[in-house]
Each structure stands twice: as structure tokens, then as C-alpha cells.
Amino acid sequence: MNDRVYNVLFLCTHNSARSIIAECLLNRHGEGRFKAFSAGSQPRGKVHPYALDLLRQRGYQTAGLRSKSWDEFAKPGAPKLDFVFTVCDDAANETCPVWPGQPMTAHWGVPDPSAATGTEAEQRFAFADTMRMMRQRISIFVNLPVASLDRLSLQNRLDEIGRDMPKAG
């Protein structure tokens, strides 16, 4: 039996919505097997208030959530990462730092809910839709037999999880 906890980093440009939501989802649904973190290439410096509202409404812990730079995870002493997932196309196209531990990577892009326009209800719906898409992917991920798959098979499964979803902005 493998009781190892895998460290997972979700990346986005601003680390204010998508990556924060993904961090919370994985920390709840993968508890005991995965430890999730999030960061951004150009952190906004604060988590989007609609993301925080949604997470609170769904019973997720929001204490300690903050928008932070991906540089924190490339420093000596940072958690050794097993997986790094980009959740926006901008971050996927940027040159990432060298991550300690040579983690497996995949792109799980989803549209940016903070770019949604319209009424407040329409904008909040965009955040809920992002959460729904990320939850679907994370649900598949936490059920993968990570320890028993060879690296190539696992990479293929990680890539499959990110396919067939709306294009991220």
C-alpha cells in the first residue's frame, strides 16, 4: 500500500481565481493522498472576491489563501512537487521556473471567470462553472492509480484529463 502524499501545484497567470479554486478542490477531494498549492507567474496580489465567496458558500476553507508568485515553489526548501498543472493558456505558454523534483506536468485550461462580463449573477455563474469544470478534472485525477501507472501511461492520463474542455483565456 502506498501512503505517499503527492504535492501538486496549480498555475495560472494571476493566481486569483482558477488556480485558487483548484487548490481548494484538490485539498478537499484528495485529502490524504494529495497536497495542493497554487501560484501565478504575475500574481495579482489578492484572491478574487467572487472566488472566495463561492468557496465559502460551498464549505471550503479559505483561511490562508493568497495570490502568490510561482517563484516561491522554485526556491530551495520549497515543497518537492510531483505534479504541476497549468489552468490558463497564458501560464501554459510561459517559460516556467525549474521545479525541484522534476514533476509531471499537464495543461488543464479553463476559461477565466474573472474575465466574465454581464450582471453580477452572470459573473458569479462563470466562477461556479469554473469550479464545476475543475471539480470534474480533479475527481478523475484523484481516482487515478498514480502509484501503479508507469510514467508514460500516467502522462497520457494527465493529458487526457485536460482535453475536451472549453478553451481557456
GROMACS .gro file of N, CA and C in nm:
model
  507
    1MET      N    1   0.084  -0.119   0.000
    1MET     CA    2   0.000   0.000   0.000
    1MET      C    3   0.088   0.125   0.000
    2ASN      N    4   0.056   0.219  -0.084
    2ASN     CA    5   0.134   0.342  -0.096
    2ASN      C    6   0.063   0.452  -0.019
    3ASP      N    7   0.125   0.500   0.088
    3ASP     CA    8   0.062   0.607   0.166
    3ASP      C    9   0.132   0.740   0.145
    4ARG      N   10   0.201   0.751   0.033
    4ARG     CA   11   0.272   0.874   0.000
    4ARG      C   12   0.172   0.984  -0.033
    5VAL      N   13   0.206   1.106   0.009
    5VAL     CA   14   0.126   1.223  -0.027
    5VAL      C   15   0.198   1.296  -0.140
    6TYR      N   16   0.126   1.317  -0.250
    6TYR     CA   17   0.182   1.384  -0.367
    6TYR      C   18   0.155   1.534  -0.360
    7ASN      N   19   0.258   1.612  -0.390
    7ASN     CA   20   0.244   1.758  -0.393
    7ASN      C   21   0.207   1.803  -0.534
    8VAL      N   22   0.105   1.887  -0.542
    8VAL     CA   23   0.052   1.932  -0.670
    8VAL      C   24   0.046   2.085  -0.670
    9LEU      N   25   0.098   2.145  -0.776
    9LEU     CA   26   0.092   2.291  -0.791
    9LEU      C   27   0.005   2.326  -0.910
   10PHE      N   28  -0.094   2.412  -0.887
   10PHE     CA   29  -0.178   2.465  -0.995
   10PHE      C   30  -0.128   2.604  -1.029
   11LEU      N   31  -0.104   2.628  -1.157
   11LEU     CA   32  -0.051   2.756  -1.203
   11LEU      C   33  -0.151   2.830  -1.290
   12CYS      N   34  -0.151   2.960  -1.271
   12CYS     CA   35  -0.229   3.049  -1.354
   12CYS      C   36  -0.149   3.179  -1.362
   13THR      N   37  -0.191   3.272  -1.441
   13THR     CA   38  -0.115   3.396  -1.451
   13THR      C   39  -0.124   3.477  -1.322
   14HIS      N   40  -0.246   3.503  -1.277
   14HIS     CA   41  -0.263   3.593  -1.163
   14HIS      C   42  -0.285   3.524  -1.029
   15ASN      N   43  -0.309   3.394  -1.031
   15ASN     CA   44  -0.335   3.318  -0.907
   15ASN      C   45  -0.441   3.388  -0.822
   16SER      N   46  -0.550   3.420  -0.888
   16SER     CA   47  -0.657   3.488  -0.815
   16SER      C   48  -0.792   3.415  -0.823
   17ALA      N   49  -0.807   3.319  -0.916
   17ALA     CA   50  -0.937   3.251  -0.929
   17ALA      C   51  -0.920   3.102  -0.960
   18ARG      N   52  -0.888   3.068  -1.085
   18ARG     CA   53  -0.885   2.927  -1.128
   18ARG      C   54  -0.791   2.842  -1.045
   19SER      N   55  -0.667   2.887  -1.031
   19SER     CA   56  -0.569   2.805  -0.958
   19SER      C   57  -0.605   2.797  -0.810
   20ILE      N   58  -0.661   2.902  -0.755
   20ILE     CA   59  -0.704   2.902  -0.615
   20ILE      C   60  -0.818   2.802  -0.595
   21ILE      N   61  -0.915   2.804  -0.686
   21ILE     CA   62  -1.028   2.710  -0.678
   21ILE      C   63  -0.976   2.566  -0.689
   22ALA      N   64  -0.886   2.542  -0.782
   22ALA     CA   65  -0.831   2.407  -0.800
   22ALA      C   66  -0.756   2.362  -0.673
   23GLU      N   67  -0.680   2.451  -0.613
   23GLU     CA   68  -0.609   2.419  -0.489
   23GLU      C   69  -0.707   2.372  -0.382
   24CYS      N   70  -0.813   2.447  -0.363
   24CYS     CA   71  -0.913   2.410  -0.260
   24CYS      C   72  -0.980   2.278  -0.292
   25LEU      N   73  -1.018   2.259  -0.417
   25LEU     CA   74  -1.085   2.135  -0.456
   25LEU      C   75  -0.997   2.013  -0.429
   26LEU      N   76  -0.871   2.020  -0.472
   26LEU     CA   77  -0.784   1.904  -0.454
   26LEU      C   78  -0.753   1.880  -0.307
   27ASN      N   79  -0.734   1.986  -0.232
   27ASN     CA   80  -0.706   1.966  -0.089
   27ASN      C   81  -0.823   1.899  -0.018
   28ARG      N   82  -0.943   1.920  -0.064
   28ARG     CA   83  -1.057   1.852  -0.002
   28ARG      C   84  -1.075   1.711  -0.061
   29HIS      N   85  -1.082   1.701  -0.191
   29HIS     CA   86  -1.117   1.574  -0.254
   29HIS      C   87  -1.000   1.477  -0.264
   30GLY      N   88  -0.880   1.528  -0.247
   30GLY     CA   89  -0.763   1.441  -0.250
   30GLY      C   90  -0.695   1.432  -0.115
   31GLU      N   91  -0.763   1.474  -0.011
   31GLU     CA   92  -0.706   1.477   0.123
   31GLU      C   93  -0.649   1.340   0.161
   32GLY      N   94  -0.525   1.345   0.211
   32GLY     CA   95  -0.459   1.221   0.250
   32GLY      C   96  -0.372   1.163   0.141
   33ARG      N   97  -0.400   1.195   0.015
   33ARG     CA   98  -0.319   1.146  -0.099
   33ARG      C   99  -0.247   1.259  -0.168
   34PHE      N  100  -0.307   1.379  -0.166
   34PHE     CA  101  -0.251   1.493  -0.238
   34PHE      C  102  -0.249   1.616  -0.148
   35LYS      N  103  -0.148   1.699  -0.166
   35LYS     CA  104  -0.141   1.830  -0.102
   35LYS      C  105  -0.130   1.930  -0.216
   36ALA      N  106  -0.228   2.019  -0.226
   36ALA     CA  107  -0.232   2.113  -0.337
   36ALA      C  108  -0.184   2.252  -0.295
   37PHE      N  109  -0.122   2.317  -0.392
   37PHE     CA  110  -0.076   2.456  -0.378
   37PHE      C  111  -0.118   2.528  -0.506
   38SER      N  112  -0.109   2.659  -0.504
   38SER     CA  113  -0.133   2.735  -0.627
   38SER      C  114  -0.040   2.855  -0.630
   39ALA      N  115  -0.016   2.903  -0.751
   39ALA     CA  116   0.072   3.018  -0.768
   39ALA      C  117   0.047   3.079  -0.905
   40GLY      N  118   0.106   3.196  -0.927
   40GLY     CA  119   0.092   3.262  -1.055
   40GLY      C  120   0.223   3.319  -1.105
   41SER      N  121   0.230   3.336  -1.236
   41SER     CA  122   0.350   3.396  -1.295
   41SER      C  123   0.355   3.545  -1.270
   42GLN      N  124   0.238   3.608  -1.263
   42GLN     CA  125   0.226   3.751  -1.233
   42GLN      C  126   0.113   3.766  -1.132
   43PRO      N  127   0.137   3.725  -1.009
   43PRO     CA  128   0.027   3.724  -0.911
   43PRO      C  129  -0.039   3.860  -0.895
   44ARG      N  130  -0.171   3.854  -0.886
   44ARG     CA  131  -0.249   3.977  -0.872
   44ARG      C  132  -0.231   4.038  -0.733
   45GLY      N  133  -0.198   3.956  -0.637
   45GLY     CA  134  -0.178   4.006  -0.502
   45GLY      C  135  -0.299   3.986  -0.412
   46LYS      N  136  -0.413   3.950  -0.470
   46LYS     CA  137  -0.530   3.918  -0.389
   46LYS      C  138  -0.618   3.819  -0.465
   47VAL      N  139  -0.688   3.739  -0.387
   47VAL     CA  140  -0.779   3.642  -0.445
   47VAL      C  141  -0.907   3.714  -0.484
   48HIS      N  142  -0.962   3.681  -0.600
   48HIS     CA  143  -1.085   3.745  -0.647
   48HIS      C  144  -1.196   3.723  -0.545
   49PRO      N  145  -1.270   3.828  -0.509
   49PRO     CA  146  -1.374   3.812  -0.406
   49PRO      C  147  -1.484   3.713  -0.445
   50TYR      N  148  -1.516   3.699  -0.572
   50TYR     CA  149  -1.618   3.601  -0.613
   50TYR      C  150  -1.567   3.458  -0.593
   51ALA      N  151  -1.438   3.437  -0.613
   51ALA     CA  152  -1.381   3.304  -0.588
   51ALA      C  153  -1.390   3.271  -0.439
   52LEU      N  154  -1.354   3.368  -0.356
   52LEU     CA  155  -1.363   3.345  -0.211
   52LEU      C  156  -1.508   3.322  -0.167
   53ASP      N  157  -1.601   3.402  -0.219
   53ASP     CA  158  -1.743   3.385  -0.184
   53ASP      C  159  -1.791   3.245  -0.222
   54LEU      N  160  -1.759   3.202  -0.342
   54LEU     CA  161  -1.802   3.071  -0.389
   54LEU      C  162  -1.745   2.959  -0.302
   55LEU      N  163  -1.617   2.969  -0.273
   55LEU     CA  164  -1.554   2.865  -0.191
   55LEU      C  165  -1.617   2.859  -0.052
   56ARG      N  166  -1.642   2.975   0.007
   56ARG     CA  167  -1.705   2.978   0.140
   56ARG      C  168  -1.846   2.919   0.135
   57GLN      N  169  -1.921   2.957   0.031
   57GLN     CA  170  -2.058   2.906   0.018
   57GLN      C  171  -2.062   2.755   0.005
   58ARG      N  172  -1.957   2.698  -0.053
   58ARG     CA  173  -1.952   2.552  -0.072
   58ARG      C  174  -1.880   2.481   0.043
   59GLY      N  175  -1.846   2.558   0.146
   59GLY     CA  176  -1.788   2.497   0.264
   59GLY      C  177  -1.639   2.469   0.260
   60TYR      N  178  -1.568   2.535   0.172
   60TYR     CA  179  -1.423   2.517   0.163
   60TYR      C  180  -1.353   2.614   0.258
   61GLN      N  181  -1.240   2.570   0.311
   61GLN     CA  182  -1.158   2.656   0.395
   61GLN      C  183  -1.089   2.760   0.307
   62THR      N  184  -1.102   2.886   0.344
   62THR     CA  185  -1.037   2.992   0.266
   62THR      C  186  -0.929   3.064   0.345
   63ALA      N  187  -0.917   3.030   0.473
   63ALA     CA  188  -0.814   3.094   0.555
   63ALA      C  189  -0.676   3.060   0.496
   64GLY      N  190  -0.594   3.159   0.481
   64GLY     CA  191  -0.459   3.137   0.432
   64GLY      C  192  -0.445   3.142   0.281
   65LEU      N  193  -0.556   3.147   0.209
   65LEU     CA  194  -0.545   3.157   0.063
   65LEU      C  195  -0.489   3.294   0.026
   66ARG      N  196  -0.395   3.293  -0.065
   66ARG     CA  197  -0.339   3.420  -0.110
   66ARG      C  198  -0.282   3.404  -0.250
   67SER      N  199  -0.278   3.513  -0.320
   67SER     CA  200  -0.220   3.517  -0.454
   67SER      C  201  -0.069   3.531  -0.439
   68LYS      N  202   0.004   3.435  -0.492
   68LYS     CA  203   0.150   3.435  -0.472
   68LYS      C  204   0.225   3.398  -0.599
   69SER      N  205   0.351   3.429  -0.602
   69SER     CA  206   0.435   3.403  -0.718
   69SER      C  207   0.479   3.257  -0.724
   70TRP      N  208   0.493   3.209  -0.846
   70TRP     CA  209   0.544   3.074  -0.863
   70TRP      C  210   0.689   3.064  -0.820
   71ASP      N  211   0.757   3.176  -0.805
   71ASP     CA  212   0.896   3.173  -0.758
   71ASP      C  213   0.908   3.109  -0.621
   72GLU      N  214   0.801   3.118  -0.539
   72GLU     CA  215   0.805   3.057  -0.405
   72GLU      C  216   0.826   2.906  -0.413
   73PHE      N  217   0.785   2.845  -0.524
   73PHE     CA  218   0.793   2.700  -0.536
   73PHE      C  219   0.918   2.653  -0.610
   74ALA      N  220   0.998   2.747  -0.655
   74ALA     CA  221   1.122   2.713  -0.724
   74ALA      C  222   1.244   2.736  -0.634
   75LYS      N  223   1.219   2.787  -0.514
   75LYS     CA  224   1.328   2.818  -0.421
   75LYS      C  225   1.373   2.693  -0.347
   76PRO      N  226   1.498   2.697  -0.299
   76PRO     CA  227   1.541   2.588  -0.210
   76PRO      C  228   1.450   2.582  -0.087
   77GLY      N  229   1.417   2.463  -0.046
   77GLY     CA  230   1.330   2.447   0.070
   77GLY      C  231   1.182   2.443   0.037
   78ALA      N  232   1.148   2.471  -0.089
   78ALA     CA  233   1.007   2.464  -0.130
   78ALA      C  234   0.963   2.318  -0.134
   79PRO      N  235   0.833   2.294  -0.125
   79PRO     CA  236   0.786   2.155  -0.135
   79PRO      C  237   0.831   2.091  -0.266
   80LYS      N  238   0.874   1.966  -0.258
   80LYS     CA  239   0.911   1.892  -0.379
   80LYS      C  240   0.781   1.858  -0.452
   81LEU      N  241   0.770   1.907  -0.574
   81LEU     CA  242   0.646   1.892  -0.649
   81LEU      C  243   0.645   1.761  -0.728
   82ASP      N  244   0.531   1.696  -0.727
   82ASP     CA  245   0.512   1.574  -0.805
   82ASP      C  246   0.435   1.603  -0.934
   83PHE      N  247   0.346   1.703  -0.928
   83PHE     CA  248   0.265   1.739  -1.043
   83PHE      C  249   0.253   1.891  -1.049
   84VAL      N  250   0.256   1.945  -1.170
   84VAL     CA  251   0.230   2.087  -1.193
   84VAL      C  252   0.130   2.096  -1.307
   85PHE      N  253   0.016   2.160  -1.281
   85PHE     CA  254  -0.089   2.175  -1.381
   85PHE      C  255  -0.112   2.323  -1.409
   86THR      N  256  -0.106   2.361  -1.535
   86THR     CA  257  -0.143   2.497  -1.573
   86THR      C  258  -0.293   2.496  -1.599
   87VAL      N  259  -0.361   2.599  -1.552
   87VAL     CA  260  -0.507   2.606  -1.569
   87VAL      C  261  -0.548   2.724  -1.656
   88CYS      N  262  -0.452   2.797  -1.710
   88CYS     CA  263  -0.485   2.901  -1.808
   88CYS      C  264  -0.383   2.895  -1.920
   89ASP      N  265  -0.426   2.935  -2.038
   89ASP     CA  266  -0.340   2.925  -2.155
   89ASP      C  267  -0.218   3.016  -2.145
   90ASP      N  268  -0.235   3.131  -2.082
   90ASP     CA  269  -0.121   3.223  -2.069
   90ASP      C  270  -0.008   3.158  -1.991
   91ALA      N  271  -0.040   3.098  -1.878
   91ALA     CA  272   0.064   3.033  -1.796
   91ALA      C  273   0.123   2.914  -1.871
   92ALA      N  274   0.040   2.844  -1.947
   92ALA     CA  275   0.089   2.727  -2.020
   92ALA      C  276   0.193   2.766  -2.125
   93ASN      N  277   0.181   2.889  -2.177
   93ASN     CA  278   0.273   2.932  -2.282
   93ASN      C  279   0.396   3.005  -2.228
   94GLU      N  280   0.403   3.024  -2.097
   94GLU     CA  281   0.517   3.092  -2.039
   94GLU      C  282   0.626   2.991  -2.004
   95THR      N  283   0.746   3.040  -1.995
   95THR     CA  284   0.856   2.956  -1.951
   95THR      C  285   0.853   2.948  -1.800
   96CYS      N  286   0.829   2.828  -1.751
   96CYS     CA  287   0.819   2.808  -1.606
   96CYS      C  288   0.957   2.798  -1.544
   97PRO      N  289   0.964   2.827  -1.416
   97PRO     CA  290   1.090   2.802  -1.345
   97PRO      C  291   1.123   2.653  -1.348
   98VAL      N  292   1.241   2.619  -1.310
   98VAL     CA  293   1.278   2.478  -1.295
   98VAL      C  294   1.226   2.433  -1.159
   99TRP      N  295   1.135   2.336  -1.162
   99TRP     CA  296   1.073   2.290  -1.038
   99TRP      C  297   1.158   2.182  -0.975
  100PRO      N  298   1.181   2.194  -0.844
  100PRO     CA  299   1.252   2.085  -0.775
  100PRO      C  300   1.175   1.954  -0.791
  101GLY      N  301   1.245   1.848  -0.816
  101GLY     CA  302   1.182   1.717  -0.823
  101GLY      C  303   1.134   1.674  -0.960
  102GLN      N  304   1.151   1.757  -1.062
  102GLN     CA  305   1.108   1.725  -1.198
  102GLN      C  306   0.966   1.668  -1.201
  103PRO      N  307   0.869   1.749  -1.163
  103PRO     CA  308   0.730   1.699  -1.159
  103PRO      C  309   0.674   1.671  -1.298
  104MET      N  310   0.569   1.590  -1.299
  104MET     CA  311   0.494   1.568  -1.422
  104MET      C  312   0.406   1.690  -1.443
  105THR      N  313   0.385   1.726  -1.568
  105THR     CA  314   0.308   1.847  -1.597
  105THR      C  315   0.196   1.816  -1.697
  106ALA      N  316   0.093   1.897  -1.692
  106ALA     CA  317  -0.016   1.887  -1.789
  106ALA      C  318  -0.088   2.022  -1.791
  107HIS      N  319  -0.159   2.044  -1.900
  107HIS     CA  320  -0.237   2.167  -1.914
  107HIS      C  321  -0.384   2.134  -1.901
  108TRP      N  322  -0.448   2.193  -1.802
  108TRP     CA  323  -0.591   2.173  -1.778
  108TRP      C  324  -0.662   2.308  -1.787
  109GLY      N  325  -0.648   2.375  -1.898
  109GLY     CA  326  -0.703   2.509  -1.913
  109GLY      C  327  -0.854   2.516  -1.902
  110VAL      N  328  -0.899   2.618  -1.836
  110VAL     CA  329  -1.043   2.650  -1.829
  110VAL      C  330  -1.055   2.801  -1.850
  111PRO      N  331  -1.172   2.846  -1.899
  111PRO     CA  332  -1.189   2.991  -1.920
  111PRO      C  333  -1.173   3.070  -1.791
  112ASP      N  334  -1.127   3.193  -1.805
  112ASP     CA  335  -1.103   3.280  -1.690
  112ASP      C  336  -1.235   3.340  -1.641
  113PRO      N  337  -1.283   3.301  -1.524
  113PRO     CA  338  -1.410   3.356  -1.477
  113PRO      C  339  -1.400   3.505  -1.444
  114SER      N  340  -1.282   3.552  -1.412
  114SER     CA  341  -1.270   3.695  -1.379
  114SER      C  342  -1.283   3.782  -1.503
  115ALA      N  343  -1.279   3.721  -1.621
  115ALA     CA  344  -1.298   3.796  -1.745
  115ALA      C  345  -1.444   3.799  -1.788
  116ALA      N  346  -1.531   3.732  -1.713
  116ALA     CA  347  -1.673   3.728  -1.748
  116ALA      C  348  -1.734   3.867  -1.737
  117THR      N  349  -1.825   3.895  -1.828
  117THR     CA  350  -1.896   4.023  -1.826
  117THR      C  351  -2.045   3.996  -1.803
  118GLY      N  352  -2.120   4.100  -1.785
  118GLY     CA  353  -2.263   4.088  -1.765
  118GLY      C  354  -2.302   4.128  -1.625
  119THR      N  355  -2.417   4.077  -1.583
  119THR     CA  356  -2.465   4.110  -1.449
  119THR      C  357  -2.378   4.040  -1.345
  120GLU      N  358  -2.398   4.081  -1.220
  120GLU     CA  359  -2.323   4.014  -1.113
  120GLU      C  360  -2.356   3.865  -1.111
  121ALA      N  361  -2.482   3.831  -1.132
  121ALA     CA  362  -2.522   3.690  -1.133
  121ALA      C  363  -2.451   3.614  -1.246
  122GLU      N  364  -2.439   3.676  -1.362
  122GLU     CA  365  -2.370   3.611  -1.473
  122GLU      C  366  -2.222   3.593  -1.444
  123GLN      N  367  -2.162   3.693  -1.381
  123GLN     CA  368  -2.022   3.682  -1.347
  123GLN      C  369  -2.000   3.573  -1.242
  124ARG      N  370  -2.087   3.569  -1.143
  124ARG     CA  371  -2.074   3.465  -1.040
  124ARG      C  372  -2.098   3.326  -1.098
  125PHE      N  373  -2.186   3.318  -1.195
  125PHE     CA  374  -2.209   3.190  -1.262
  125PHE      C  375  -2.081   3.142  -1.330
  126ALA      N  376  -2.003   3.234  -1.386
  126ALA     CA  377  -1.876   3.197  -1.451
  126ALA      C  378  -1.781   3.131  -1.350
  127PHE      N  379  -1.780   3.181  -1.228
  127PHE     CA  380  -1.695   3.121  -1.124
  127PHE      C  381  -1.745   2.981  -1.088
  128ALA      N  382  -1.877   2.969  -1.075
  128ALA     CA  383  -1.934   2.837  -1.044
  128ALA      C  384  -1.907   2.737  -1.156
  129ASP      N  385  -1.912   2.784  -1.279
  129ASP     CA  386  -1.885   2.696  -1.392
  129ASP      C  387  -1.738   2.653  -1.393
  130THR      N  388  -1.649   2.744  -1.359
  130THR     CA  389  -1.508   2.709  -1.348
  130THR      C  390  -1.489   2.603  -1.240
  131MET      N  391  -1.555   2.621  -1.128
  131MET     CA  392  -1.543   2.522  -1.021
  131MET      C  393  -1.595   2.385  -1.068
  132ARG      N  394  -1.705   2.385  -1.140
  132ARG     CA  395  -1.761   2.259  -1.190
  132ARG      C  396  -1.662   2.188  -1.282
  133MET      N  397  -1.601   2.263  -1.375
  133MET     CA  398  -1.505   2.202  -1.467
  133MET      C  399  -1.381   2.151  -1.394
  134MET      N  400  -1.331   2.230  -1.300
  134MET     CA  401  -1.212   2.187  -1.226
  134MET      C  402  -1.244   2.067  -1.137
  135ARG      N  403  -1.362   2.068  -1.079
  135ARG     CA  404  -1.400   1.955  -0.993
  135ARG      C  405  -1.407   1.825  -1.075
  136GLN      N  406  -1.459   1.835  -1.196
  136GLN     CA  407  -1.467   1.717  -1.283
  136GLN      C  408  -1.326   1.661  -1.310
  137ARG      N  409  -1.234   1.748  -1.342
  137ARG     CA  410  -1.098   1.703  -1.369
  137ARG      C  411  -1.031   1.647  -1.244
  138ILE      N  412  -1.048   1.715  -1.135
  138ILE     CA  413  -0.984   1.671  -1.011
  138ILE      C  414  -1.044   1.539  -0.964
  139SER      N  415  -1.171   1.521  -0.985
  139SER     CA  416  -1.235   1.394  -0.949
  139SER      C  417  -1.172   1.278  -1.027
  140ILE      N  418  -1.145   1.299  -1.152
  140ILE     CA  419  -1.079   1.195  -1.233
  140ILE      C  420  -0.937   1.174  -1.182
  141PHE      N  421  -0.866   1.285  -1.158
  141PHE     CA  422  -0.727   1.278  -1.114
  141PHE      C  423  -0.711   1.201  -0.982
  142VAL      N  424  -0.793   1.231  -0.883
  142VAL     CA  425  -0.776   1.167  -0.752
  142VAL      C  426  -0.808   1.017  -0.758
  143ASN      N  427  -0.876   0.975  -0.862
  143ASN     CA  428  -0.908   0.833  -0.875
  143ASN      C  429  -0.809   0.756  -0.963
  144LEU      N  430  -0.707   0.825  -1.014
  144LEU     CA  431  -0.605   0.755  -1.092
  144LEU      C  432  -0.520   0.668  -1.001
  145PRO      N  433  -0.482   0.551  -1.047
  145PRO     CA  434  -0.389   0.467  -0.969
  145PRO      C  435  -0.245   0.515  -0.990
  146VAL      N  436  -0.215   0.632  -0.936
  146VAL     CA  437  -0.089   0.702  -0.962
  146VAL      C  438   0.032   0.613  -0.936
  147ALA      N  439   0.033   0.541  -0.826
  147ALA     CA  440   0.149   0.461  -0.788
  147ALA      C  441   0.169   0.340  -0.878
  148SER      N  442   0.064   0.294  -0.943
  148SER     CA  443   0.078   0.171  -1.022
  148SER      C  444   0.094   0.198  -1.172
  149LEU      N  445   0.078   0.321  -1.217
  149LEU     CA  446   0.095   0.352  -1.358
  149LEU      C  447   0.240   0.386  -1.387
  150ASP      N  448   0.291   0.342  -1.502
  150ASP     CA  449   0.425   0.385  -1.541
  150ASP      C  450   0.417   0.531  -1.585
  151ARG      N  451   0.532   0.596  -1.592
  151ARG     CA  452   0.536   0.741  -1.616
  151ARG      C  453   0.466   0.780  -1.748
  152LEU      N  454   0.487   0.706  -1.853
  152LEU     CA  455   0.426   0.738  -1.982
  152LEU      C  456   0.274   0.723  -1.976
  153SER      N  457   0.228   0.616  -1.915
  153SER     CA  458   0.084   0.596  -1.903
  153SER      C  459   0.021   0.705  -1.818
  154LEU      N  460   0.088   0.740  -1.709
  154LEU     CA  461   0.036   0.845  -1.622
  154LEU      C  462   0.032   0.978  -1.697
  155GLN      N  463   0.137   1.008  -1.774
  155GLN     CA  464   0.139   1.134  -1.851
  155GLN      C  465   0.023   1.136  -1.950
  156ASN      N  466  -0.001   1.025  -2.017
  156ASN     CA  467  -0.113   1.019  -2.111
  156ASN      C  468  -0.246   1.044  -2.041
  157ARG      N  469  -0.263   0.987  -1.923
  157ARG     CA  470  -0.387   1.008  -1.848
  157ARG      C  471  -0.402   1.153  -1.804
  158LEU      N  472  -0.292   1.214  -1.760
  158LEU     CA  473  -0.296   1.354  -1.719
  158LEU      C  474  -0.333   1.444  -1.837
  159ASP      N  475  -0.276   1.414  -1.953
  159ASP     CA  476  -0.308   1.493  -2.073
  159ASP      C  477  -0.453   1.475  -2.114
  160GLU      N  478  -0.503   1.352  -2.103
  160GLU     CA  479  -0.643   1.325  -2.138
  160GLU      C  480  -0.739   1.404  -2.049
  161ILE      N  481  -0.705   1.417  -1.924
  161ILE     CA  482  -0.791   1.491  -1.830
  161ILE      C  483  -0.808   1.636  -1.878
  162GLY      N  484  -0.704   1.691  -1.935
  162GLY     CA  485  -0.709   1.831  -1.978
  162GLY      C  486  -0.773   1.854  -2.114
  163ARG      N  487  -0.803   1.747  -2.186
  163ARG     CA  488  -0.861   1.763  -2.320
  163ARG      C  489  -1.013   1.776  -2.317
  164ASP      N  490  -1.065   1.820  -2.427
  164ASP     CA  491  -1.210   1.823  -2.448
  164ASP      C  492  -1.282   1.915  -2.352
  165MET      N  493  -1.221   2.020  -2.312
  165MET     CA  494  -1.287   2.120  -2.229
  165MET      C  495  -1.281   2.253  -2.304
  166PRO      N  496  -1.365   2.350  -2.265
  166PRO     CA  497  -1.361   2.480  -2.331
  166PRO      C  498  -1.222   2.542  -2.327
  167LYS      N  499  -1.187   2.614  -2.428
  167LYS     CA  500  -1.058   2.680  -2.437
  167LYS      C  501  -1.046   2.785  -2.328
  168ALA      N  502  -0.930   2.789  -2.265
  168ALA     CA  503  -0.905   2.886  -2.158
  168ALA      C  504  -0.857   3.018  -2.214
  169GLY      N  505  -0.886   3.121  -2.144
  169GLY     CA  506  -0.841   3.254  -2.185
  169GLY      C  507  -0.723   3.302  -2.111
   0.00000   0.00000   0.00000
